[in-house]
Coordinates of N, CA and C in Angstrom, one line a residue:
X1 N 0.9 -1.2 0.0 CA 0.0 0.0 0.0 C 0.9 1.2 0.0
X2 N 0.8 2.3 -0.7 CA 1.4 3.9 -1.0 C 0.9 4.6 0.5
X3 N 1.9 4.7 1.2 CA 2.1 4.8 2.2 C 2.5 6.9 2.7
X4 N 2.2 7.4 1.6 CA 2.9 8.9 1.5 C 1.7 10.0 2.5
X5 N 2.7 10.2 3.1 CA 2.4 11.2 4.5 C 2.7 12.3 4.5
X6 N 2.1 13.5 4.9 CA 2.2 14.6 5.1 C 2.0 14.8 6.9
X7 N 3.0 16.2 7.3 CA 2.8 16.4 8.5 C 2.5 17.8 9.0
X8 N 1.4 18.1 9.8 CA 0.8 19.6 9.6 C 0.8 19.2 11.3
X9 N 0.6 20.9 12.1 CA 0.3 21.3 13.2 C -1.1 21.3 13.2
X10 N -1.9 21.0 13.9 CA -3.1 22.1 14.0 C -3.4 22.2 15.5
X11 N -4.2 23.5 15.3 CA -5.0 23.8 16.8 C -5.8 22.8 17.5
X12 N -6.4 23.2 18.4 CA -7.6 22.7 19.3 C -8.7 23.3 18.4
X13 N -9.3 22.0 17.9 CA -10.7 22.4 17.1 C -11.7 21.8 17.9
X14 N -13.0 22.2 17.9 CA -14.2 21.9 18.3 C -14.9 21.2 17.6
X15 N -15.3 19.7 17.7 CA -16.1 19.2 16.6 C -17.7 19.0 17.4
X16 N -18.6 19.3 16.3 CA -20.2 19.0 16.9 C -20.7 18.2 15.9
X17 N -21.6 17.2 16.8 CA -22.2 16.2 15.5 C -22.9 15.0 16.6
X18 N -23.3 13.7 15.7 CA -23.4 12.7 16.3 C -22.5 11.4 17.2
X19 N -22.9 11.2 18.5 CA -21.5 10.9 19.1 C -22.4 9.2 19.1
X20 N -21.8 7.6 18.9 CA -21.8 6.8 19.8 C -20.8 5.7 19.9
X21 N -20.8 5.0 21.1 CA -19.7 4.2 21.8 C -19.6 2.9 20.5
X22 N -18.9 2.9 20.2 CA -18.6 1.7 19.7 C -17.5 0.3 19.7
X23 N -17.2 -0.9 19.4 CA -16.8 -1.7 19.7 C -15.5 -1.8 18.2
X24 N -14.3 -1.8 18.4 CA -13.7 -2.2 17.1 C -12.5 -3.5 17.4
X25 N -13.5 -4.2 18.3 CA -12.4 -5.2 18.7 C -12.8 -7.0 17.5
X26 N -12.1 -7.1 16.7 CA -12.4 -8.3 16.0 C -12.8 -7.8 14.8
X27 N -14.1 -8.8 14.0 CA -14.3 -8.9 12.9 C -15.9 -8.3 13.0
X28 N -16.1 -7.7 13.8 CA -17.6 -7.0 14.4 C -17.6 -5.6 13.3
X29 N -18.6 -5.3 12.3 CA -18.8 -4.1 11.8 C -19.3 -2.9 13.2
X30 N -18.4 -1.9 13.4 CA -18.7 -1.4 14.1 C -20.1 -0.5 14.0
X31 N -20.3 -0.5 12.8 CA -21.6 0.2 12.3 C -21.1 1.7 12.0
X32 N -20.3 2.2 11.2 CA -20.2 4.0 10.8 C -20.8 3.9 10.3
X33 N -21.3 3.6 9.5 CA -22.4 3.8 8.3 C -23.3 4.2 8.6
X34 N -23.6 3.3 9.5 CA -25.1 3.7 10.3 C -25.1 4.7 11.0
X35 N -24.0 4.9 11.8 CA -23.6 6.5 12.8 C -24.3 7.3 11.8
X36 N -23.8 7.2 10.7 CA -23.7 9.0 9.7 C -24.8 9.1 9.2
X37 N -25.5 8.1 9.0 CA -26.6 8.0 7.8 C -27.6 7.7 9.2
X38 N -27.9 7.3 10.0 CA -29.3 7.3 11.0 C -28.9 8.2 12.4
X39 N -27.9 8.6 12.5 CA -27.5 9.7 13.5 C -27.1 10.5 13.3
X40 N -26.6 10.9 12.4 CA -25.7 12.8 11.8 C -26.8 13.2 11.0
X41 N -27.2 12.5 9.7 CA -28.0 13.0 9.2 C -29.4 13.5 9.9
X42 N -30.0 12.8 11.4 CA -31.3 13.1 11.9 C -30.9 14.1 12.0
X43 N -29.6 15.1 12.4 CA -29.4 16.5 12.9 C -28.3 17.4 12.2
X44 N -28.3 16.7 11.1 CA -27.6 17.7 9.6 C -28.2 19.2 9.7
X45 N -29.4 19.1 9.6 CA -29.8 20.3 9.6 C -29.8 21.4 10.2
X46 N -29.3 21.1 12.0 CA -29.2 21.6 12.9 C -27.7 22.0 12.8
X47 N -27.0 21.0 12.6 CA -25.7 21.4 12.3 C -25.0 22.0 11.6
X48 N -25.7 21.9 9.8 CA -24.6 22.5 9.9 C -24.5 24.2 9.5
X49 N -25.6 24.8 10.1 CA -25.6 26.1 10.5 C -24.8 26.9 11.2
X50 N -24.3 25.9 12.0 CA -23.5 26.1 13.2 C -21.9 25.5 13.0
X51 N -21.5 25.6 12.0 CA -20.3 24.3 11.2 C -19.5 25.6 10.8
X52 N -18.0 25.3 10.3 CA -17.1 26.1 9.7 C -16.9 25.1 8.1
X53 N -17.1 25.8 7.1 CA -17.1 25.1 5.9 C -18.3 24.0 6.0
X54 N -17.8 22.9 4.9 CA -18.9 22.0 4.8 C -18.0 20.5 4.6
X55 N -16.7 20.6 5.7 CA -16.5 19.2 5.5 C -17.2 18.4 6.6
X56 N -16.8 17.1 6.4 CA -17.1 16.3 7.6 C -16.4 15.4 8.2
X57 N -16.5 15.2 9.3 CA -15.2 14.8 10.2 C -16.4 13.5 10.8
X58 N -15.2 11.8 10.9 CA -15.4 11.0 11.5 C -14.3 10.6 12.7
X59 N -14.7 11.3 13.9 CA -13.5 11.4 15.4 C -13.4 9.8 15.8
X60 N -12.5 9.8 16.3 CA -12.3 8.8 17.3 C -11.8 8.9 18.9
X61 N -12.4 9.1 19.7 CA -11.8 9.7 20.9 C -11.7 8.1 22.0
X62 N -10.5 8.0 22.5 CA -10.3 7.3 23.5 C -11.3 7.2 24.3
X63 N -11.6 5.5 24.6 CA -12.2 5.9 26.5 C -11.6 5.0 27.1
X64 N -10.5 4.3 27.1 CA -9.5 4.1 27.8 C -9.8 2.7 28.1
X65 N -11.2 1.8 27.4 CA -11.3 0.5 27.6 C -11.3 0.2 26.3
X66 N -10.8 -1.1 26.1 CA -9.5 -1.8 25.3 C -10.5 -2.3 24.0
X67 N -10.1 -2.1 22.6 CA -11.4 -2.3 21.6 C -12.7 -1.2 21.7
X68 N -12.6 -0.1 22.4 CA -14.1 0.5 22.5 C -13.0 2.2 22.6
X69 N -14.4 2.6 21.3 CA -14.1 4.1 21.6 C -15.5 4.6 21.7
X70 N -15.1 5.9 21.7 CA -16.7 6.9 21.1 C -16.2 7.3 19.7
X71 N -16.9 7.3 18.8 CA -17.0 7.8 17.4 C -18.1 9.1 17.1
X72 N -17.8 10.0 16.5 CA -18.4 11.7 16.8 C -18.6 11.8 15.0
X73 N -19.4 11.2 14.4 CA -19.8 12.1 13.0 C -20.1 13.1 13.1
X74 N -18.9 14.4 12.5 CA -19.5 15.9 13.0 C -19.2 16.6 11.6
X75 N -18.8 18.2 12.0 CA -18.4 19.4 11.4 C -17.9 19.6 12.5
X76 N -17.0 20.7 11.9 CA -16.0 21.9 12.8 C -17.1 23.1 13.1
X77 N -17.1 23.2 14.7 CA -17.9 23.9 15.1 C -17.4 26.0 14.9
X78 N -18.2 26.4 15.1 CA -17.7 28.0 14.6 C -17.5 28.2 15.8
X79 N -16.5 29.0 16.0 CA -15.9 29.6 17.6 C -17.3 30.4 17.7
X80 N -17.9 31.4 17.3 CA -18.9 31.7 17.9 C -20.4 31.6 18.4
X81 N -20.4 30.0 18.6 CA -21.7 29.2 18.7 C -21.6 28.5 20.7
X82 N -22.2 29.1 21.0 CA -22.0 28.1 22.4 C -22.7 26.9 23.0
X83 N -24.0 26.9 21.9 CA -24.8 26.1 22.5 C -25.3 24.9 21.7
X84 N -25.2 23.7 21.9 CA -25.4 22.7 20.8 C -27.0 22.1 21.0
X85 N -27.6 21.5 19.4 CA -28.8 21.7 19.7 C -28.8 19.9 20.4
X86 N -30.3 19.6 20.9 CA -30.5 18.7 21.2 C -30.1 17.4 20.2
X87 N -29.8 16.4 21.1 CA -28.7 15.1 21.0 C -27.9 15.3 20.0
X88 N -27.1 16.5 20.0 CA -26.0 16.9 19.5 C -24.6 16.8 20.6
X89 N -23.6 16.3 20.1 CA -22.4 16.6 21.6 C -21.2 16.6 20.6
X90 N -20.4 17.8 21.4 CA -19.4 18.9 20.8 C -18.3 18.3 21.7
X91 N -16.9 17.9 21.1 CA -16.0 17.5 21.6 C -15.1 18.4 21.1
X92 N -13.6 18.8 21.8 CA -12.5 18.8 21.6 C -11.5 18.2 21.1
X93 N -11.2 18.2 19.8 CA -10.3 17.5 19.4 C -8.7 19.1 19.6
X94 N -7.3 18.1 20.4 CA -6.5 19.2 21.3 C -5.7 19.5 20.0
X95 N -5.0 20.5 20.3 CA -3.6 20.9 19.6 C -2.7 19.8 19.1
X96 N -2.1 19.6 18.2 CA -1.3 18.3 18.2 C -0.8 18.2 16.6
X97 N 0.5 17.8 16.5 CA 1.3 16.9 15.3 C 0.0 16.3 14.8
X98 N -0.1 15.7 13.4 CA -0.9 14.8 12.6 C 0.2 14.9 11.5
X99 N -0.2 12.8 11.5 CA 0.6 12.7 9.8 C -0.2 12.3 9.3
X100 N -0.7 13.4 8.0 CA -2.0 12.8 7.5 C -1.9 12.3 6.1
X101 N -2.7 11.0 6.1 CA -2.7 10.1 4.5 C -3.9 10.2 4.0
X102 N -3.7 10.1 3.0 CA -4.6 9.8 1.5 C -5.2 8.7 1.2
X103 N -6.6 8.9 1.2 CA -6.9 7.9 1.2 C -8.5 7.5 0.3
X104 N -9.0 6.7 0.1 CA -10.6 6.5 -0.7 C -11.5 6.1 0.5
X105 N -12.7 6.4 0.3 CA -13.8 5.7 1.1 C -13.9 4.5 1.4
X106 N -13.4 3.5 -0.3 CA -13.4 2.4 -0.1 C -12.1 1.6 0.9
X107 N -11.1 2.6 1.1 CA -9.9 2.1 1.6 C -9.8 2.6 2.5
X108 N -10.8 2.6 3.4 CA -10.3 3.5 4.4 C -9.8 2.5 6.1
X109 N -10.3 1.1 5.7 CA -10.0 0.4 7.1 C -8.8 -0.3 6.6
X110 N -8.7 -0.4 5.4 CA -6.9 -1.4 5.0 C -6.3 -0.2 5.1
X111 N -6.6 1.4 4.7 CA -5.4 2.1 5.2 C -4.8 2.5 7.2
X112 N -6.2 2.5 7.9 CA -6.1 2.2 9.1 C -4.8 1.6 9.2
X113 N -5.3 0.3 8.7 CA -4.2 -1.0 9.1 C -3.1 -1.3 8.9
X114 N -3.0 -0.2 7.8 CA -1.5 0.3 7.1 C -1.0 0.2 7.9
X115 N -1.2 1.9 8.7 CA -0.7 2.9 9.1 C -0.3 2.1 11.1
X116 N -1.0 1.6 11.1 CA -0.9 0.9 12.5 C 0.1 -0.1 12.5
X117 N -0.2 -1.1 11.1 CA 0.8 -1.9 11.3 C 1.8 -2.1 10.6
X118 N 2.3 -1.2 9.7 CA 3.2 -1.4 9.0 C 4.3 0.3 9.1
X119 N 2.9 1.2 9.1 CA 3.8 2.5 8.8 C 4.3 3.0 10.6
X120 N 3.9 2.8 11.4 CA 4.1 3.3 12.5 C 5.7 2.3 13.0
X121 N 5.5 1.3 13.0 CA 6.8 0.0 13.6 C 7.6 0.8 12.2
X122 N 7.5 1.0 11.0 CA 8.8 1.8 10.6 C 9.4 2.8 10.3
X123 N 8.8 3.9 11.5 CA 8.6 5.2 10.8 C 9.5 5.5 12.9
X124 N 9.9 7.1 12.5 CA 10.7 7.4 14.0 C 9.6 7.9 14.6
X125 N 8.4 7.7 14.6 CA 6.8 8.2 15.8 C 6.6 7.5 16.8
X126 N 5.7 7.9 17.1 CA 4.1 7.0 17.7 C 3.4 8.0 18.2
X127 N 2.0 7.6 18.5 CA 0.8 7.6 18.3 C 0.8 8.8 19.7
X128 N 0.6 9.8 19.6 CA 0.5 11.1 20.5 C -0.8 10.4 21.4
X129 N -0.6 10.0 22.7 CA -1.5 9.5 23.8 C -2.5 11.1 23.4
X130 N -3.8 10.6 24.0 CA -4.9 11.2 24.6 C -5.3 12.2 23.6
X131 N -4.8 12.1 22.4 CA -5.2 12.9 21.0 C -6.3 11.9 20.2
X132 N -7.2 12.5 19.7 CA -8.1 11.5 18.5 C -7.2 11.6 17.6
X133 N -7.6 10.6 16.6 CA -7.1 10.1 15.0 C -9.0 11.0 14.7
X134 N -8.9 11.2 13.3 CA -10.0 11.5 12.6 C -10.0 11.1 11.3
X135 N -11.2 11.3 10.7 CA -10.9 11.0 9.0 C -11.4 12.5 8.7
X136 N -11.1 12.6 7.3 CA -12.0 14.4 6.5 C -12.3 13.9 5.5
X137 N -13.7 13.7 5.5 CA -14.5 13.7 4.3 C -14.7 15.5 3.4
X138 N -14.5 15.6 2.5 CA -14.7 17.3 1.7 C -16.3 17.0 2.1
X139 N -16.6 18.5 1.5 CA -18.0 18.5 1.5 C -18.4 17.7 0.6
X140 N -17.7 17.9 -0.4 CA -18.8 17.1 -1.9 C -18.5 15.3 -1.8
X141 N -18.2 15.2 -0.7 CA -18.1 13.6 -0.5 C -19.5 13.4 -1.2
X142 N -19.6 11.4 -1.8 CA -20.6 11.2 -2.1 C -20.4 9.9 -1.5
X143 N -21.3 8.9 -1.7 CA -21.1 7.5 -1.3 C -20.2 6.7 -2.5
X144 N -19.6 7.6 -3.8 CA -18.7 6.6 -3.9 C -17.4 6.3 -3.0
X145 N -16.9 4.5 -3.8 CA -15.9 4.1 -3.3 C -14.7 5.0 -3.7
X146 N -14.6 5.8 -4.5 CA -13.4 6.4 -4.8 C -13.3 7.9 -4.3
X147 N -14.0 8.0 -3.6 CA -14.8 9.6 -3.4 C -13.0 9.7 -1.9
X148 N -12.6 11.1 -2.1 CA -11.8 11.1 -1.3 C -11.6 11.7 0.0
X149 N -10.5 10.7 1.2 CA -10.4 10.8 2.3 C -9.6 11.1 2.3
X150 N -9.3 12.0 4.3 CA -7.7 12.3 4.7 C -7.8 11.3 5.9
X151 N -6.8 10.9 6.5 CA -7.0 10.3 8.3 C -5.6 10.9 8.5
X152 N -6.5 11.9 9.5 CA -5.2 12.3 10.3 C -4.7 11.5 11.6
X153 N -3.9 11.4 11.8 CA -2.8 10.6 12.8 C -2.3 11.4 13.8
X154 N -2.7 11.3 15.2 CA -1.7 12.6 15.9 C -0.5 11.9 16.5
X155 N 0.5 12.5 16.4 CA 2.3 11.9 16.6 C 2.9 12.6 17.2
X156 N 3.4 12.1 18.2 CA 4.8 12.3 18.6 C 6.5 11.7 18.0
X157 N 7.1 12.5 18.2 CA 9.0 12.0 17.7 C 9.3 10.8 18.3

């Protein structure tokens, strides 16, 4: 697999959207699909009024038990918004290094797996604790398989 990385700083962004706990331990579809399409989409509307541009962001935030995160299908919230509408939940994604890859809709769990098991054991990083990984869908994402992705990686030297 083309393994070519880029490395950018970014801020402490705000993401708002649909949040739920999911399981990524085994051969178990965690269900994103269903996150985006029966949970983001019930409150698209709501959101993205309240969004910066029109990408969309699929988070992955730690909860510190083993195989299980929370997953957040969102947008970038506008610094000037304080209040999120109902079963909407706004997380912080922190300051941090990202090495971000290229990638397709359709490739987006063999690039995971890449990047975990191949590019990390040979590269001088690792995985910046207590930071999310995310993906960036553009706005004009569609449900094709070739339609394109970013996953950003947060790293430390």
């Amino acid at each position: 697999m083309d393994m070519n990385v880029a490395f950018v700083d970014r801020p402490a962004t705000a993401v708002i959207g649909y949040q739920e706990r999911v399981s990524i331990a085994g051969d178990v579809d965690p269900g994103f699909e269903r996150i985006w399409r029966e949970g983001f989409m019930k409150l698209a509307g709501a959101i993205e009024p309240l969004s910066v541009g029109r990408g969309y962001y699929g988070v992955c935030f730690c909860t510190g038990e083993e195989g299980v995160m929370d997953y957040l299908a969102g947008m970038i919230l506008r610094p000037d918004v304080d209040a999120a509408p109902a079963g909407a939940v706004v997380r912080t994604i922190p300051a941090a290094r990202f090495a971000v890859f290229d990638c397709s809709l359709a490739t987006i769990g063999a690039t995971w797996n890449a990047i975990y098991g191949q590019w990390f054991p040979a590269s001088d990083w690792a995985s910046a604790p207590g930071v999310p990984c995310y993906e960036q869908y553009p706005p004009d994402t569609t449900a094709c398989p070739d339609s394109p992705v970013k996953l950003y990686v947060p790293v430390v030297p």
